[in-house]
mmCIF file of C-alpha atoms in Angstrom:
data_model
loop_
_atom_site.group_PDB
_atom_site.id
_atom_site.type_symbol
_atom_site.label_atom_id
_atom_site.label_comp_id
_atom_site.label_asym_id
_atom_site.label_seq_id
_atom_site.Cartn_x
_atom_site.Cartn_y
_atom_site.Cartn_z
ATOM 1 C CA MET A 177 17.758 -7.503 -4.470
ATOM 2 C CA LYS A 178 20.068 -4.718 -4.045
ATOM 3 C CA GLY A 179 20.787 -2.032 -1.718
ATOM 4 C CA LEU A 180 23.198 1.199 -0.954
ATOM 5 C CA TYR A 181 26.731 0.620 1.036
ATOM 6 C CA CYS A 182 29.410 2.614 1.975
ATOM 7 C CA LYS A 183 32.786 2.282 3.128
ATOM 8 C CA PRO A 184 33.909 4.506 6.117
ATOM 9 C CA GLY A 185 37.229 6.429 5.972
ATOM 10 C CA ASP A 186 37.943 9.235 4.462
ATOM 11 C CA GLN A 187 35.637 11.282 4.027
ATOM 12 C CA GLY A 188 36.559 13.416 1.016
ATOM 13 C CA ASP A 189 37.144 10.189 -0.765
ATOM 14 C CA VAL A 190 33.790 8.081 0.623
ATOM 15 C CA LYS A 191 33.129 6.008 -2.333
ATOM 16 C CA PHE A 192 29.373 4.577 -2.558
ATOM 17 C CA VAL A 193 27.790 1.194 -4.421
ATOM 18 C CA LEU A 194 25.021 -0.667 -5.061
ATOM 19 C CA GLN A 195 25.211 -3.978 -3.874
ATOM 20 C CA GLU A 196 23.518 -7.590 -3.761
ATOM 21 C CA THR A 197 21.762 -7.894 0.498
ATOM 22 C CA ASN A 198 19.694 -11.345 1.760
ATOM 23 C CA VAL A 199 16.645 -10.394 3.189
ATOM 24 C CA PRO A 200 16.078 -12.376 6.670
ATOM 25 C CA THR A 201 14.258 -15.365 6.295
ATOM 26 C CA ASN A 202 12.468 -15.777 9.793
ATOM 27 C CA LEU A 203 11.070 -12.610 11.470
ATOM 28 C CA GLY A 204 12.274 -11.999 16.033
ATOM 29 C CA SER A 205 9.260 -12.260 17.956
ATOM 30 C CA HIS A 206 9.055 -8.289 17.566
ATOM 31 C CA GLN A 207 10.233 -7.050 13.780
ATOM 32 C CA VAL A 208 8.450 -6.087 10.889
ATOM 33 C CA LYS A 209 9.019 -6.710 7.457
ATOM 34 C CA VAL A 210 8.207 -3.761 5.417
ATOM 35 C CA GLN A 211 8.123 -3.024 1.431
ATOM 36 C CA VAL A 212 9.923 0.488 0.315
ATOM 37 C CA LYS A 213 8.340 3.136 -0.770
ATOM 38 C CA SER A 214 10.791 5.679 -0.476
ATOM 39 C CA CYS A 215 14.405 6.494 1.163
ATOM 40 C CA ALA A 216 15.974 9.218 2.185
ATOM 41 C CA LEU A 217 19.502 10.250 1.308
ATOM 42 C CA SER A 218 21.557 12.358 4.484
ATOM 43 C CA PRO A 219 24.330 11.898 4.694
ATOM 44 C CA VAL A 220 26.243 9.944 7.426
ATOM 45 C CA ASP A 221 28.540 10.345 10.493
ATOM 46 C CA PHE A 222 31.175 7.999 9.855
ATOM 47 C CA LYS A 223 32.437 9.766 13.478
ATOM 48 C CA LEU A 224 29.701 8.623 15.149
ATOM 49 C CA TYR A 225 29.859 5.482 13.653
ATOM 50 C CA GLU A 226 33.776 5.093 14.600
ATOM 51 C CA ASP A 227 32.587 6.235 18.863
ATOM 52 C CA LEU A 228 30.346 3.991 18.873
ATOM 53 C CA LYS A 229 32.438 1.028 17.576
ATOM 54 C CA PHE A 230 30.080 0.092 15.007
ATOM 55 C CA GLU A 231 33.183 -1.890 12.676
ATOM 56 C CA LYS A 232 31.346 -2.764 9.248
ATOM 57 C CA GLU A 233 33.638 -3.359 6.262
ATOM 58 C CA HIS A 234 29.644 -1.389 4.194
ATOM 59 C CA VAL A 235 27.509 0.813 6.374
ATOM 60 C CA PRO A 236 23.986 0.489 4.932
ATOM 61 C CA VAL A 237 22.864 3.924 3.820
ATOM 62 C CA GLY A 238 19.496 5.604 3.577
ATOM 63 C CA ARG A 239 17.844 5.152 7.729
ATOM 64 C CA GLU A 240 14.503 6.693 6.876
ATOM 65 C CA ILE A 241 11.802 4.716 5.285
ATOM 66 C CA ALA A 242 8.672 4.351 4.583
ATOM 67 C CA GLY A 243 6.018 1.722 2.744
ATOM 68 C CA VAL A 244 4.145 -0.785 3.734
ATOM 69 C CA VAL A 245 3.663 -3.381 6.028
ATOM 70 C CA LEU A 246 4.455 -7.446 4.337
ATOM 71 C CA GLN A 247 4.164 -9.305 7.806
ATOM 72 C CA VAL A 248 4.554 -9.735 11.208
ATOM 73 C CA GLY A 249 6.983 -11.446 13.894
ATOM 74 C CA PRO A 250 4.320 -13.627 16.522
ATOM 75 C CA LYS A 251 4.756 -10.402 19.286
ATOM 76 C CA VAL A 252 4.284 -7.603 16.454
ATOM 77 C CA THR A 253 1.554 -5.545 18.260
ATOM 78 C CA PHE A 254 1.746 -1.980 16.307
ATOM 79 C CA PHE A 255 0.160 -3.072 13.241
ATOM 80 C CA GLN A 256 -0.440 -5.773 10.221
ATOM 81 C CA PRO A 257 -0.135 -6.147 7.255
ATOM 82 C CA ASP A 258 -1.097 -3.955 4.873
ATOM 83 C CA ASP A 259 0.161 -1.011 6.937
ATOM 84 C CA GLU A 260 1.133 2.170 5.122
ATOM 85 C CA VAL A 261 4.966 2.794 7.943
ATOM 86 C CA VAL A 262 7.351 5.283 7.981
ATOM 87 C CA GLY A 263 10.578 5.542 9.855
ATOM 88 C CA ILE A 264 14.399 5.746 10.783
ATOM 89 C CA LEU A 265 16.170 2.073 10.883
ATOM 90 C CA PRO A 266 18.616 2.262 13.644
ATOM 91 C CA LEU A 267 22.554 2.681 13.274
ATOM 92 C CA ASP A 268 23.565 -0.977 13.912
ATOM 93 C CA ALA A 269 21.177 -1.952 11.105
ATOM 94 C CA GLU A 270 22.144 -4.305 8.883
ATOM 95 C CA GLN A 271 20.198 -3.712 5.672
ATOM 96 C CA SER A 272 19.761 -0.701 3.587
ATOM 97 C CA GLY A 273 16.799 1.132 2.896
ATOM 98 C CA LEU A 274 17.567 1.453 -0.566
ATOM 99 C CA CYS A 275 16.750 -2.705 -0.140
ATOM 100 C CA SER A 276 13.156 -3.034 -1.431
ATOM 101 C CA ILE A 277 12.122 -4.812 0.857
ATOM 102 C CA VAL A 278 13.877 -4.658 5.252
ATOM 103 C CA VAL A 279 13.452 -6.485 8.323
ATOM 104 C CA THR A 280 13.567 -3.458 11.489
ATOM 105 C CA ASP A 281 11.916 -3.657 15.132
ATOM 106 C CA GLU A 282 8.895 -2.387 15.402
ATOM 107 C CA TYR A 283 9.708 -0.038 18.108
ATOM 108 C CA ASN A 284 11.072 1.563 14.913
ATOM 109 C CA LEU A 285 8.284 2.485 12.393
ATOM 110 C CA VAL A 286 5.005 4.187 13.170
ATOM 111 C CA GLN A 287 2.547 4.879 11.197
ATOM 112 C CA LYS A 288 2.029 7.231 8.347
ATOM 113 C CA PRO A 289 -1.603 9.113 7.618
ATOM 114 C CA GLU A 290 -3.018 7.947 4.478
ATOM 115 C CA LYS A 291 -2.172 12.035 3.235
ATOM 116 C CA VAL A 292 0.631 12.350 3.469
ATOM 117 C CA SER A 293 2.639 10.621 0.267
ATOM 118 C CA TRP A 294 5.504 8.521 0.367
ATOM 119 C CA VAL A 295 8.213 11.377 -0.344
ATOM 120 C CA GLU A 296 7.269 13.588 2.390
ATOM 121 C CA ALA A 297 6.921 10.916 5.310
ATOM 122 C CA ALA A 298 10.695 9.688 3.971
ATOM 123 C CA ALA A 299 11.343 13.515 3.546
ATOM 124 C CA VAL A 300 10.221 14.912 7.035
ATOM 125 C CA ILE A 301 10.627 12.037 9.279
ATOM 126 C CA LYS A 302 13.773 12.883 10.752
ATOM 127 C CA ASP A 303 14.148 16.398 10.161
ATOM 128 C CA GLY A 304 10.929 16.637 12.267
ATOM 129 C CA LEU A 305 12.789 14.996 14.723
ATOM 130 C CA ARG A 306 15.532 16.709 15.275
ATOM 131 C CA ALA A 307 13.283 20.134 15.616
ATOM 132 C CA TYR A 308 11.641 18.263 18.416
ATOM 133 C CA THR A 309 14.796 17.815 20.473
ATOM 134 C CA ALA A 310 16.182 20.576 19.746
ATOM 135 C CA LEU A 311 13.043 23.082 20.150
ATOM 136 C CA HIS A 312 12.012 20.991 23.169
ATOM 137 C CA THR A 313 13.711 18.857 24.653
ATOM 138 C CA LEU A 314 17.025 20.698 24.419
ATOM 139 C CA ALA A 315 15.737 24.623 24.055
ATOM 140 C CA ARG A 316 11.888 24.113 26.224
ATOM 141 C CA MET A 317 11.110 26.831 24.290
ATOM 142 C CA ALA A 318 7.560 28.314 24.827
ATOM 143 C CA ALA A 319 5.126 31.257 22.787
ATOM 144 C CA GLY A 320 6.583 34.738 23.358
ATOM 145 C CA GLN A 321 10.699 34.370 22.326
ATOM 146 C CA THR A 322 12.786 35.092 19.844
ATOM 147 C CA VAL A 323 14.870 32.418 17.643
ATOM 148 C CA LEU A 324 17.480 32.196 15.677
ATOM 149 C CA VAL A 325 17.099 29.021 13.392
ATOM 150 C CA LEU A 326 21.118 29.726 11.250
ATOM 151 C CA ASP A 327 20.751 28.165 8.246
ATOM 152 C CA GLY A 328 16.914 27.932 7.465
ATOM 153 C CA ALA A 329 16.280 27.112 4.029
ATOM 154 C CA GLY A 330 17.489 23.611 4.691
ATOM 155 C CA PRO A 331 15.720 20.384 5.558
ATOM 156 C CA PHE A 332 15.821 20.950 9.257
ATOM 157 C CA GLY A 333 15.600 24.713 9.606
ATOM 158 C CA VAL A 334 12.653 24.500 7.512
ATOM 159 C CA LEU A 335 11.101 21.833 9.822
ATOM 160 C CA ALA A 336 12.706 23.970 12.472
ATOM 161 C CA ILE A 337 11.195 27.543 11.665
ATOM 162 C CA GLN A 338 7.469 26.298 11.078
ATOM 163 C CA LEU A 339 7.682 24.309 14.461
ATOM 164 C CA ALA A 340 8.825 27.349 16.167
ATOM 165 C CA HIS A 341 6.171 29.030 14.766
ATOM 166 C CA TYR A 342 3.057 27.068 15.207
ATOM 167 C CA HIS A 343 3.469 27.363 19.105
ATOM 168 C CA GLY A 344 4.126 31.241 18.924
ATOM 169 C CA VAL A 345 7.444 32.098 18.631
ATOM 170 C CA LYS A 346 9.092 35.079 17.408
ATOM 171 C CA VAL A 347 11.625 33.527 13.928
ATOM 172 C CA LEU A 348 14.849 34.855 12.535
ATOM 173 C CA ALA A 349 16.951 33.501 10.055
ATOM 174 C CA THR A 350 19.629 32.805 8.365
ATOM 175 C CA ALA A 351 19.585 32.178 4.507
ATOM 176 C CA SER A 352 22.512 32.404 1.530
ATOM 177 C CA SER A 353 21.351 31.633 -1.729
ATOM 178 C CA GLU A 354 18.321 30.307 -0.839
ATOM 179 C CA HIS A 355 16.209 33.021 0.518
ATOM 180 C CA ARG A 356 14.679 34.082 -2.146
ATOM 181 C CA TYR A 357 12.619 30.379 -0.807
ATOM 182 C CA LEU A 358 12.695 31.495 2.905
ATOM 183 C CA SER A 359 11.928 34.398 2.283
ATOM 184 C CA ALA A 360 8.265 33.335 0.148
ATOM 185 C CA SER A 361 7.995 30.769 1.745
ATOM 186 C CA LEU A 362 7.762 31.320 5.372
ATOM 187 C CA PRO A 363 6.886 34.820 5.300
ATOM 188 C CA SER A 364 6.904 34.983 9.446
ATOM 189 C CA ALA A 365 10.276 34.455 9.175
ATOM 190 C CA ARG A 366 12.905 37.995 8.957
ATOM 191 C CA VAL A 367 15.170 36.915 6.767
ATOM 192 C CA ILE A 368 18.714 37.582 7.489
ATOM 193 C CA ARG A 369 21.065 37.081 4.197
ATOM 194 C CA VAL A 370 24.666 36.055 5.686
ATOM 195 C CA TRP A 371 25.835 36.190 1.776
ATOM 196 C CA ASP A 372 25.143 40.618 2.031
ATOM 197 C CA SER A 373 27.977 42.071 3.392
ATOM 198 C CA LYS A 374 25.326 45.079 4.326
ATOM 199 C CA GLN A 375 23.821 42.613 6.613
ATOM 200 C CA ASP A 376 25.629 41.966 10.704
ATOM 201 C CA LEU A 377 24.058 38.611 12.197
ATOM 202 C CA VAL A 378 24.655 39.923 15.283
ATOM 203 C CA ASP A 379 23.625 43.395 14.110
ATOM 204 C CA SER A 380 20.103 42.820 12.944
ATOM 205 C CA CYS A 381 19.483 40.397 16.045
ATOM 206 C CA LEU A 382 19.803 43.145 18.444
ATOM 207 C CA GLU A 383 17.686 45.584 15.840
ATOM 208 C CA GLU A 384 15.173 43.008 15.476
ATOM 209 C CA THR A 385 15.540 42.944 19.544
ATOM 210 C CA GLY A 386 15.182 45.207 20.180
ATOM 211 C CA GLY A 387 19.291 45.014 22.114
ATOM 212 C CA LEU A 388 18.136 42.297 24.499
ATOM 213 C CA GLY A 389 19.656 39.316 22.335
ATOM 214 C CA VAL A 390 17.758 36.390 21.210
ATOM 215 C CA ASP A 391 15.875 33.436 23.227
ATOM 216 C CA ILE A 392 16.507 31.090 21.464
ATOM 217 C CA ILE A 393 20.077 29.636 19.439
ATOM 218 C CA ILE A 394 19.763 26.663 16.767
ATOM 219 C CA ASP A 395 23.262 26.645 14.815
ATOM 220 C CA SER A 396 23.507 24.588 11.578
ATOM 221 C CA GLY A 397 28.072 24.911 11.614
ATOM 222 C CA VAL A 398 29.692 27.530 13.875
ATOM 223 C CA ARG A 399 33.447 28.580 13.387
ATOM 224 C CA LEU A 400 35.983 28.657 15.550
ATOM 225 C CA TYR A 401 38.822 29.840 14.945
ATOM 226 C CA GLU A 402 39.078 33.068 12.751
ATOM 227 C CA GLU A 403 40.475 31.483 9.711
ATOM 228 C CA GLU A 404 38.263 28.874 8.962
ATOM 229 C CA PRO A 405 37.999 25.967 5.485
ATOM 230 C CA GLU A 406 36.006 28.356 3.263
ATOM 231 C CA ALA A 407 32.916 25.609 3.561
ATOM 232 C CA GLN A 408 32.492 27.051 6.501
ATOM 233 C CA ARG A 409 32.579 30.634 5.390
ATOM 234 C CA HIS A 410 28.899 31.662 6.283
ATOM 235 C CA CYS A 411 29.046 30.123 9.102
ATOM 236 C CA PRO A 412 28.635 31.984 12.409
ATOM 237 C CA HIS A 413 32.116 32.681 14.401
ATOM 238 C CA LYS A 414 30.894 31.004 18.418
ATOM 239 C CA HIS A 415 31.452 35.254 19.801
ATOM 240 C CA ASP A 416 28.437 36.021 17.679
ATOM 241 C CA LEU A 417 26.543 33.610 18.987
ATOM 242 C CA LEU A 418 27.535 33.898 22.423
ATOM 243 C CA THR A 419 27.132 38.039 22.006
ATOM 244 C CA LEU A 420 23.541 37.710 20.220
ATOM 245 C CA LEU A 421 21.964 34.811 23.271
ATOM 246 C CA SER A 422 19.720 36.835 25.854
ATOM 247 C CA VAL A 423 19.751 36.725 29.731
ATOM 248 C CA GLY A 424 19.040 33.371 30.502
ATOM 249 C CA GLY A 425 19.312 32.110 26.744
ATOM 250 C CA HIS A 426 19.840 28.767 24.942
ATOM 251 C CA TRP A 427 22.240 28.144 23.158
ATOM 252 C CA VAL A 428 21.581 24.375 20.858
ATOM 253 C CA THR A 429 24.628 23.671 18.290
ATOM 254 C CA THR A 430 25.160 20.649 16.029
ATOM 255 C CA GLU A 431 28.674 21.437 16.144
ATOM 256 C CA GLN A 432 30.611 18.356 17.573
ATOM 257 C CA HIS A 433 33.815 20.043 18.498
ATOM 258 C CA LEU A 434 32.668 22.729 20.040
ATOM 259 C CA GLN A 435 35.486 24.299 22.186
ATOM 260 C CA LEU A 436 34.814 27.050 24.787
ATOM 261 C CA ASP A 437 38.129 28.744 26.629
ATOM 262 C CA PRO A 438 37.512 30.403 30.156
ATOM 263 C CA PRO A 439 36.200 33.491 28.632
ATOM 264 C CA ASP A 440 33.200 32.095 26.612
ATOM 265 C CA SER A 441 32.211 30.015 29.778
ATOM 266 C CA HIS A 442 32.942 32.960 31.828
ATOM 267 C CA ILE A 443 30.132 35.232 29.289
ATOM 268 C CA LEU A 444 28.130 32.137 29.822
ATOM 269 C CA PHE A 445 28.021 32.211 33.173
ATOM 270 C CA LEU A 446 27.100 36.073 33.127
ATOM 271 C CA LYS A 447 24.045 36.117 31.487
ATOM 272 C CA THR A 448 22.903 32.696 33.296
ATOM 273 C CA ALA A 449 22.509 30.938 29.677
ATOM 274 C CA SER A 450 23.072 27.838 28.797
ATOM 275 C CA LEU A 451 24.337 25.815 26.362
ATOM 276 C CA SER A 452 22.652 21.831 24.204
ATOM 277 C CA PHE A 453 24.475 19.477 22.079
ATOM 278 C CA LEU A 454 22.349 18.309 19.645
ATOM 279 C CA ASN A 455 22.568 14.186 18.898
ATOM 280 C CA ASP A 456 18.741 13.529 17.739
ATOM 281 C CA GLU A 457 20.534 9.176 17.685
ATOM 282 C CA VAL A 458 20.698 9.432 21.273
ATOM 283 C CA TRP A 459 16.687 8.274 21.851
ATOM 284 C CA LYS A 460 17.774 4.943 20.623
ATOM 285 C CA THR A 461 20.378 4.607 23.852
ATOM 286 C CA SER A 462 17.839 4.169 26.248
ATOM 287 C CA ARG A 463 15.014 1.828 26.611
ATOM 288 C CA ALA A 464 12.923 4.306 28.741
ATOM 289 C CA LYS A 465 12.838 7.342 26.434
ATOM 290 C CA LEU A 466 11.209 4.972 23.086
ATOM 291 C CA GLY A 467 8.058 5.827 24.295
ATOM 292 C CA ARG A 468 9.007 9.506 24.263
ATOM 293 C CA TYR A 469 10.157 9.325 20.850
ATOM 294 C CA LEU A 470 7.868 7.104 19.357
ATOM 295 C CA HIS A 471 5.679 9.762 20.357
ATOM 296 C CA ILE A 472 7.588 12.566 18.748
ATOM 297 C CA LEU A 473 7.654 10.646 15.114
ATOM 298 C CA LYS A 474 4.257 10.222 15.285
ATOM 299 C CA ASP A 475 3.146 14.291 16.760
ATOM 300 C CA VAL A 476 5.874 14.486 12.883
ATOM 301 C CA MET A 477 3.095 12.864 11.422
ATOM 302 C CA ASP A 478 0.771 14.339 12.054
ATOM 303 C CA LYS A 479 1.703 17.695 11.289
ATOM 304 C CA LEU A 480 3.021 16.740 8.425
ATOM 305 C CA CYS A 481 -0.847 15.416 7.196
ATOM 306 C CA THR A 482 -2.835 18.554 8.852
ATOM 307 C CA GLY A 483 0.136 20.873 6.851
ATOM 308 C CA THR A 484 1.880 22.447 9.836
ATOM 309 C CA PHE A 485 4.859 21.007 7.920
ATOM 310 C CA ARG A 486 5.320 21.968 4.594
ATOM 311 C CA PRO A 487 8.957 20.602 4.013
ATOM 312 C CA GLN A 488 11.145 21.765 0.637
ATOM 313 C CA LEU A 489 11.492 18.969 -1.244
ATOM 314 C CA VAL A 490 13.143 18.485 -4.575
ATOM 315 C CA ASP A 491 12.581 15.590 -7.396
ATOM 316 C CA PRO A 492 12.710 12.363 -6.066
ATOM 317 C CA VAL A 493 15.473 10.441 -7.838
ATOM 318 C CA PRO A 494 15.380 6.411 -9.062
ATOM 319 C CA LEU A 495 17.242 3.556 -7.589
ATOM 320 C CA TYR A 496 19.603 4.220 -10.319
ATOM 321 C CA GLU A 497 20.453 7.281 -9.707
ATOM 322 C CA ALA A 498 21.141 6.915 -5.824
ATOM 323 C CA THR A 499 25.006 6.711 -6.147
ATOM 324 C CA VAL A 500 25.392 9.774 -7.887
ATOM 325 C CA SER A 501 23.385 11.417 -5.829
ATOM 326 C CA MET A 502 24.325 10.388 -2.179
ATOM 327 C CA GLU A 503 27.631 11.275 -3.181
ATOM 328 C CA MET A 504 27.015 14.828 -3.671
ATOM 329 C CA VAL A 505 25.310 14.845 -0.474
ATOM 330 C CA GLN A 506 28.139 13.389 1.507
ATOM 331 C CA ARG A 507 30.112 15.749 -0.463
ATOM 332 C CA LYS A 508 27.559 18.630 0.639
ATOM 333 C CA GLN A 509 26.805 20.121 -3.079
ATOM 334 C CA ALA A 510 23.065 18.947 -2.806
ATOM 335 C CA ARG A 511 20.457 18.793 0.365
ATOM 336 C CA LYS A 512 18.616 15.827 1.042
ATOM 337 C CA ARG A 513 17.591 13.371 -1.318
ATOM 338 C CA ILE A 514 14.929 11.073 -1.973
ATOM 339 C CA ALA A 515 15.128 7.875 -4.040
ATOM 340 C CA VAL A 516 12.120 5.935 -5.102
ATOM 341 C CA LYS A 517 11.116 2.999 -6.060
ATOM 342 C CA LEU A 518 9.611 3.151 -9.964
#
């Protein structure tokens, strides 16, 4: 049985390989054996593995899976054989999600609704969790507020926009080359085309809010300095986002190395605004949060089943194309891809 793995190192020269792996023969008390039907290919955060001291020769790739339960451990209460499930494998998982069969704890999975396809389930589960974490847990969004979603056409941005709209929040979103998709599929969002030099992010947002600023900002990268690499040319400068925050506003950032100087902190103080870092992996670090974590995953599937979540899907790739697809995803030459079992 083959799975997809990579060797930690320089992210600019990462190699992904399909290699043979074995399925554990004995199940633990709360473990479940799952036949994988689809698996999402998302970028691997090597820095996170390093920070958590997960030193592995080869890191398993593909953690967002959907499949059918084959066997359950003696103390498993959530599932039984033939149940359709979806979930996220933990960071310390030994198996790749692209293996035909994986073994994981029952607490990493939830039931997949019958109406939801394998591809949709794997594509949405992690980005849906990120959207909930950003908007509900961190930003405490409420009806009538205004949210700015940067890179709104990305897999995470699309779900964040849909979740905010569902709760009665006004949405502003930026987009570059995919602005046509965003405008057509999410007419509720006011799209700001950052690639167009005639549209300034700060001016557009202040105009939309009557000069009051936005209540919530969710970024997808931030420029810390005026001169940044080409890959970050569309990212807003941190000063722009501080300017856009309303009184009592909340900025949720994905930038791990965000540095605020004393003048930046003073702006937050004057506005009584706050800053949070978005790391959806944190749910697995505390057993006290496990119940809420599983509740979020279940609600993500419910919203996918009812049509509240409508992900932007690309054609799935077969297993033999997973290596090339993962390399493109890791280099940010392509969005998230979904591998399916033929």
